[in-house]
PDB file of C-alpha atoms in Angstrom:
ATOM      1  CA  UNK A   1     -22.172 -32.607 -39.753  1.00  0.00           C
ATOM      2  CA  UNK A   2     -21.106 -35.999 -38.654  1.00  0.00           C
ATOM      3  CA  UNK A   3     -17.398 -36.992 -40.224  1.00  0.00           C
ATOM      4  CA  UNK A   4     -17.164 -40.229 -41.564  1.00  0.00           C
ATOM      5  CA  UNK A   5     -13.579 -42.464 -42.290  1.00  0.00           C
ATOM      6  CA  UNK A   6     -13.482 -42.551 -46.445  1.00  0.00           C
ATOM      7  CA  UNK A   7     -10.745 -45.207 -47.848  1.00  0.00           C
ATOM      8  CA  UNK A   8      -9.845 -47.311 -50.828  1.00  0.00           C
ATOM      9  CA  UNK A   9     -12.091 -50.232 -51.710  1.00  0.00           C
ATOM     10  CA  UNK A  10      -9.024 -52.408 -50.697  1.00  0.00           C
ATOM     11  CA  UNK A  11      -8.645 -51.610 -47.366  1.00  0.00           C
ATOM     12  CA  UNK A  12      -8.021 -54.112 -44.362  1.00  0.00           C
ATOM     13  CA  UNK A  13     -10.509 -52.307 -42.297  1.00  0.00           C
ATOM     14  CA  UNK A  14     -13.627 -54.232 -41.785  1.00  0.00           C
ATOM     15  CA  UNK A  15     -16.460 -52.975 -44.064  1.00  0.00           C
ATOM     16  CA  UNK A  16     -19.379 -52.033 -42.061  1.00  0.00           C
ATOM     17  CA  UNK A  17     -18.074 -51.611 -39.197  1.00  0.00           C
ATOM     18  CA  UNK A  18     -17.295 -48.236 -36.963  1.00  0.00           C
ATOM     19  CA  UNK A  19     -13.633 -47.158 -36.836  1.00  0.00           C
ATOM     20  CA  UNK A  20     -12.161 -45.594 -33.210  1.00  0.00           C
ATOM     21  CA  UNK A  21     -11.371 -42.390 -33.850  1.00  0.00           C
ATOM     22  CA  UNK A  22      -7.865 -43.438 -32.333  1.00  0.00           C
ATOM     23  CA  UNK A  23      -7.124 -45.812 -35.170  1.00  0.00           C
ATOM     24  CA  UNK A  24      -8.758 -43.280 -37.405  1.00  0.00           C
ATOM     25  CA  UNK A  25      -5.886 -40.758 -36.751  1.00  0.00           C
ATOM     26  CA  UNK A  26      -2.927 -43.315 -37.058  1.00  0.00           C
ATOM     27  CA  UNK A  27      -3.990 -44.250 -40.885  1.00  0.00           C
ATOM     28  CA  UNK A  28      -2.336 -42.400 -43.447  1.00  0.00           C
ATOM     29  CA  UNK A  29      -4.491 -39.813 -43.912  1.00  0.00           C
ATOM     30  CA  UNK A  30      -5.203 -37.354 -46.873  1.00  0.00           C
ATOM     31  CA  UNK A  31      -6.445 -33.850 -45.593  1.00  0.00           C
ATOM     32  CA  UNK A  32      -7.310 -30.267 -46.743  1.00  0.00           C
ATOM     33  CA  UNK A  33      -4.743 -27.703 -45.098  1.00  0.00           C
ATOM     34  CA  UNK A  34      -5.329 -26.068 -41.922  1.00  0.00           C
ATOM     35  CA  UNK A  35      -7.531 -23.173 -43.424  1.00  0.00           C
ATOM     36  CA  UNK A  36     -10.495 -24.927 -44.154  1.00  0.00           C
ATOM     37  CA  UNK A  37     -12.964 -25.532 -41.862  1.00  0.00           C
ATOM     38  CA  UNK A  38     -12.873 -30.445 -41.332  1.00  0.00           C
ATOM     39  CA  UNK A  39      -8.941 -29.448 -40.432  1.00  0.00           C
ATOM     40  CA  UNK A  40      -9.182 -28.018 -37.283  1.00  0.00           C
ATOM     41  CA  UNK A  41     -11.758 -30.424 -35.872  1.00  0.00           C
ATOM     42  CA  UNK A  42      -9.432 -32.895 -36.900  1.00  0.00           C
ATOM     43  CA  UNK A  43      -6.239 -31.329 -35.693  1.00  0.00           C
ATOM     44  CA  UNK A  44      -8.462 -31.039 -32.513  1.00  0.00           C
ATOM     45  CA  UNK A  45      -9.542 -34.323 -31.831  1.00  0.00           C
ATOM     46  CA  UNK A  46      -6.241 -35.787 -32.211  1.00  0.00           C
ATOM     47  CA  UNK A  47      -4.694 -32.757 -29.628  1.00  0.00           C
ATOM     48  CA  UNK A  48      -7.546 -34.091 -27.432  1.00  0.00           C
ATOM     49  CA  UNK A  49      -6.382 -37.817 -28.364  1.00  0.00           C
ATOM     50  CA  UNK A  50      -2.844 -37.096 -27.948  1.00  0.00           C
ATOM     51  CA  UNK A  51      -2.076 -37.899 -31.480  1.00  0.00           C
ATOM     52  CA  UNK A  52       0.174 -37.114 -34.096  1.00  0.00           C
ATOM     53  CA  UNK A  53      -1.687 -37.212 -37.310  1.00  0.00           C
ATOM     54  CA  UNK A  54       0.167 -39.845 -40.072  1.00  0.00           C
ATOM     55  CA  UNK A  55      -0.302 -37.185 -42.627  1.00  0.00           C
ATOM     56  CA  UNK A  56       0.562 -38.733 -46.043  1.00  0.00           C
ATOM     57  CA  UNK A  57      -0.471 -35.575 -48.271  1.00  0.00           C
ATOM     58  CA  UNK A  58      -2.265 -32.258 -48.102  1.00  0.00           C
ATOM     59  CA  UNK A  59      -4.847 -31.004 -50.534  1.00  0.00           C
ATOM     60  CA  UNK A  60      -7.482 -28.248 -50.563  1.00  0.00           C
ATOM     61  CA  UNK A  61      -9.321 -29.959 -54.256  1.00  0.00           C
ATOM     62  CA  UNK A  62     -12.094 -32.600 -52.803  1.00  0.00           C
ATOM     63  CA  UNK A  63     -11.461 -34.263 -56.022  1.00  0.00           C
ATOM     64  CA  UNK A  64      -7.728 -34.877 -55.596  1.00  0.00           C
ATOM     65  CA  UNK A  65      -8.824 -35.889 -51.842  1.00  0.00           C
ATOM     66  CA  UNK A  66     -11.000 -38.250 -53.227  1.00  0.00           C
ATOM     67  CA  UNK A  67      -8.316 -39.403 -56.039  1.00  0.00           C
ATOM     68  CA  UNK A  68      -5.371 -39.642 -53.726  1.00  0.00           C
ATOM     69  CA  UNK A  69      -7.814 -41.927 -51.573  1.00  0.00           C
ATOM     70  CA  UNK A  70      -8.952 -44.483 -54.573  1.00  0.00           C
ATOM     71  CA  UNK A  71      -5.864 -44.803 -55.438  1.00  0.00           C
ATOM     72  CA  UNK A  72      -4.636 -46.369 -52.512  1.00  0.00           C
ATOM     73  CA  UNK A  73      -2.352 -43.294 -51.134  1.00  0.00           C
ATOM     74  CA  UNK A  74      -4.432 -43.292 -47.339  1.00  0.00           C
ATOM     75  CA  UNK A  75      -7.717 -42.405 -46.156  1.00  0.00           C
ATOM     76  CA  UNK A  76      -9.079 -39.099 -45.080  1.00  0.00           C
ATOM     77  CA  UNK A  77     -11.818 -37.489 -43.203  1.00  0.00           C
ATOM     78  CA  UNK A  78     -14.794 -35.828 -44.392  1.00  0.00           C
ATOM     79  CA  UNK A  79     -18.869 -34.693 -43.588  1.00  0.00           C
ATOM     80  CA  UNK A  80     -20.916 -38.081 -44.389  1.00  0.00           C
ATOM     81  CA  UNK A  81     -23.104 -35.422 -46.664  1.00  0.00           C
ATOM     82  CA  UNK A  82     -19.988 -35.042 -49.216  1.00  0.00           C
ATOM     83  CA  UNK A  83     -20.675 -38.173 -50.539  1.00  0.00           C
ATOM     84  CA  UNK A  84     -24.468 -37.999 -51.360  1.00  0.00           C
ATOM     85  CA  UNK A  85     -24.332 -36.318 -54.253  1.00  0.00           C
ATOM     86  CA  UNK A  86     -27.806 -34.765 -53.716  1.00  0.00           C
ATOM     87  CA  UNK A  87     -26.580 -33.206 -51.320  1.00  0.00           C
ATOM     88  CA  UNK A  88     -23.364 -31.651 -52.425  1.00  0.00           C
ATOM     89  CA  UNK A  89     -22.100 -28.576 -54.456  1.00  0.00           C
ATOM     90  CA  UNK A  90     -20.192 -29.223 -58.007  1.00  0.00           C
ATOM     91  CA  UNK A  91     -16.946 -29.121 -56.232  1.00  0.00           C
ATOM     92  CA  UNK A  92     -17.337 -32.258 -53.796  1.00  0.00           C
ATOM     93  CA  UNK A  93     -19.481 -34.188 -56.426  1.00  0.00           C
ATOM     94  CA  UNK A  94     -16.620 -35.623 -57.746  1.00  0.00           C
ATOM     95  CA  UNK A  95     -15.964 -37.152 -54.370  1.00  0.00           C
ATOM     96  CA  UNK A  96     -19.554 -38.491 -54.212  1.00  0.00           C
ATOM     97  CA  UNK A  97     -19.110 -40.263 -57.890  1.00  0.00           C
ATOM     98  CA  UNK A  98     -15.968 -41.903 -56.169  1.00  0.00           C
ATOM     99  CA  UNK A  99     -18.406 -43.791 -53.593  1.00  0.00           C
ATOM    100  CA  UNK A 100     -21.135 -44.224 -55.484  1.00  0.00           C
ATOM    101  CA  UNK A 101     -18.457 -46.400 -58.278  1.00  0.00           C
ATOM    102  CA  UNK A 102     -17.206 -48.086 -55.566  1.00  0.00           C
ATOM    103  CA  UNK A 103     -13.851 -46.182 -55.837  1.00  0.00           C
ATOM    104  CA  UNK A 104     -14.554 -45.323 -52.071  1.00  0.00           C
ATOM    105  CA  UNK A 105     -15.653 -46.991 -48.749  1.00  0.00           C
ATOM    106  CA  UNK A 106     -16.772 -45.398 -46.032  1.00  0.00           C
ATOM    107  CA  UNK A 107     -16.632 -46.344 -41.884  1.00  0.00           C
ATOM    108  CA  UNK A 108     -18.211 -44.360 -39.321  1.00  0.00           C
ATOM    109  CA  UNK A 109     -15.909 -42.594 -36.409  1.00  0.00           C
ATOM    110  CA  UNK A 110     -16.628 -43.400 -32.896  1.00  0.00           C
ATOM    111  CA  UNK A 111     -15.405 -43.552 -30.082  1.00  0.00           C
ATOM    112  CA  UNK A 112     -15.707 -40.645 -29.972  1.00  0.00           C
ATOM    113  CA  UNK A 113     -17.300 -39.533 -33.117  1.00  0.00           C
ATOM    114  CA  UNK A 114     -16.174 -36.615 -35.074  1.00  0.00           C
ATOM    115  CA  UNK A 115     -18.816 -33.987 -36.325  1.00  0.00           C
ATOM    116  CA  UNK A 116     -17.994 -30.467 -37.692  1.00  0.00           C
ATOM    117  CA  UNK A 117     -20.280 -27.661 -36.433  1.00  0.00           C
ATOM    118  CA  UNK A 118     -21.586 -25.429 -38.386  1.00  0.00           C
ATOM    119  CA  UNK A 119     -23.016 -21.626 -37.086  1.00  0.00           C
ATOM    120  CA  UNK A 120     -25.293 -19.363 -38.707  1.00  0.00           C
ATOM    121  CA  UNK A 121     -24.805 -15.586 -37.219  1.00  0.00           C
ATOM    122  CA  UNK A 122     -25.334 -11.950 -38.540  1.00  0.00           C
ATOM    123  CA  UNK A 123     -24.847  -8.555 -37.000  1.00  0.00           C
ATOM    124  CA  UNK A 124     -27.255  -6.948 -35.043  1.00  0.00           C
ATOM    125  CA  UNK A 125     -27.749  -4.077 -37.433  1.00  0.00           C
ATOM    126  CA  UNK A 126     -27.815  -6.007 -40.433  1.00  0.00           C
ATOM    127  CA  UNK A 127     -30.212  -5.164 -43.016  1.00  0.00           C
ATOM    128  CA  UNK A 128     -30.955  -8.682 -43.066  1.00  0.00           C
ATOM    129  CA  UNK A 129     -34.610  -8.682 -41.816  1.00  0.00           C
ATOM    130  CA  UNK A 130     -35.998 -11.418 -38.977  1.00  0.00           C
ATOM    131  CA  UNK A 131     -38.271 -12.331 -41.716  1.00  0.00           C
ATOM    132  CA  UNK A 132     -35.032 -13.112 -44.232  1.00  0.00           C
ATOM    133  CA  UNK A 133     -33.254 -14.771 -41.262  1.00  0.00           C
ATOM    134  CA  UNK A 134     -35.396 -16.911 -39.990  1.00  0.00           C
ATOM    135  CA  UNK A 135     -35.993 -18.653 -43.549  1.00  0.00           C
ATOM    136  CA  UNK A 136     -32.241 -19.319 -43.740  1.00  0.00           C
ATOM    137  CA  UNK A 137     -32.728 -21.060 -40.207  1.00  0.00           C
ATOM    138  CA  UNK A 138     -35.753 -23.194 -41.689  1.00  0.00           C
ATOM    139  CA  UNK A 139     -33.347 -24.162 -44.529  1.00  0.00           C
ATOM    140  CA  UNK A 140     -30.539 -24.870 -42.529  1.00  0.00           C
ATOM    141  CA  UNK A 141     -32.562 -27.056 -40.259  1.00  0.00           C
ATOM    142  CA  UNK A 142     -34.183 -29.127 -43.387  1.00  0.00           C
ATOM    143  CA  UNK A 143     -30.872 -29.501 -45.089  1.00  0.00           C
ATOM    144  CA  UNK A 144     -29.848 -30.847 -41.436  1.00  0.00           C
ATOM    145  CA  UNK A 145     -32.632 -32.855 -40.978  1.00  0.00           C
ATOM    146  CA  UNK A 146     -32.017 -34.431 -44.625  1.00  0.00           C
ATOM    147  CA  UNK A 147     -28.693 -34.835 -43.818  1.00  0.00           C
ATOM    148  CA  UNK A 148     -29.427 -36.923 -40.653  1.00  0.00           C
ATOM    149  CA  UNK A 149     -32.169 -39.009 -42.260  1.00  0.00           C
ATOM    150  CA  UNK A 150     -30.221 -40.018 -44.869  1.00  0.00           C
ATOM    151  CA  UNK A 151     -27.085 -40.673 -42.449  1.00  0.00           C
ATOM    152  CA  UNK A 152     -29.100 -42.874 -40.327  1.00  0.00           C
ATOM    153  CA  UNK A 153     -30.298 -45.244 -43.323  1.00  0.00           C
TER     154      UNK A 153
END
């Protein structure tokens, strides 16, 4: 899932325009803690960067992320997909009604871009059939494919 660089409608940043990952990771930034699962790609990309993060606050509630962010207290990083609210659970909608009310604006990474992987496995003895399986892959790979359409409009 492709990260994206979420911020207060006030910022300085340009709207529209892509964000370098390197100026990305020297913005005060908002983040979960390191046990959930955008954290490490982030602590990773700015090991790769040589980077300390500017880390202005911690949170593990998407909706005090995304109130922390409106307000004006930094920016933070998060799956493009958290803020269609189609395409969210109950717990990150909140952070979807921030963008869609304006509350939020949004500037894709690059340079390089951030994405956070996600893996489907099971054990080889699972009771889980192939049949089972394999219609969890075909839903993965629609939600995916969703996901990139809509990411690309």
């Amino acid at each position: 899932l492709p990260l994206v660089l979420a911020g207060p409608p006030n910022s300085p940043l340009v709207a529209g325009q892509t964000v370098s990952l390197t100026t990305a990771l020297q913005l005060p930034l908002v983040l979960p803690s390191h046990h959930l699962g955008i954290r490490p790609v982030i602590n990773d990309a700015a090991a790769r960067m040589q980077t300390k993060l500017n880390l202005s606050f911690e949170a593990d509630s998407s909706r005090l992320i995304g109130e922390l962010v409106a307000s004006g207290m930094g920016y933070t990083m998060l799956p493009a997909c958290y803020l269609t609210k189609e395409m969210t659970r109950e717990v990150t909608r909140e952070v979807a009604q921030e963008a869609a009310e304006g509350r939020l604006q949004t500037w894709p990474i690059a340079k390089p871009s951030l994405a956070l992987d996600i893996f489907l496995a099971s054990r080889k003895n699972s009771k889980i059939s192939g049949r089972q399986f394999s219609e969890v892959e075909v839903a993965i790979a629609d939600l995916a494919l969703g996901i990139l359409s809509a990411a690309e409009h």
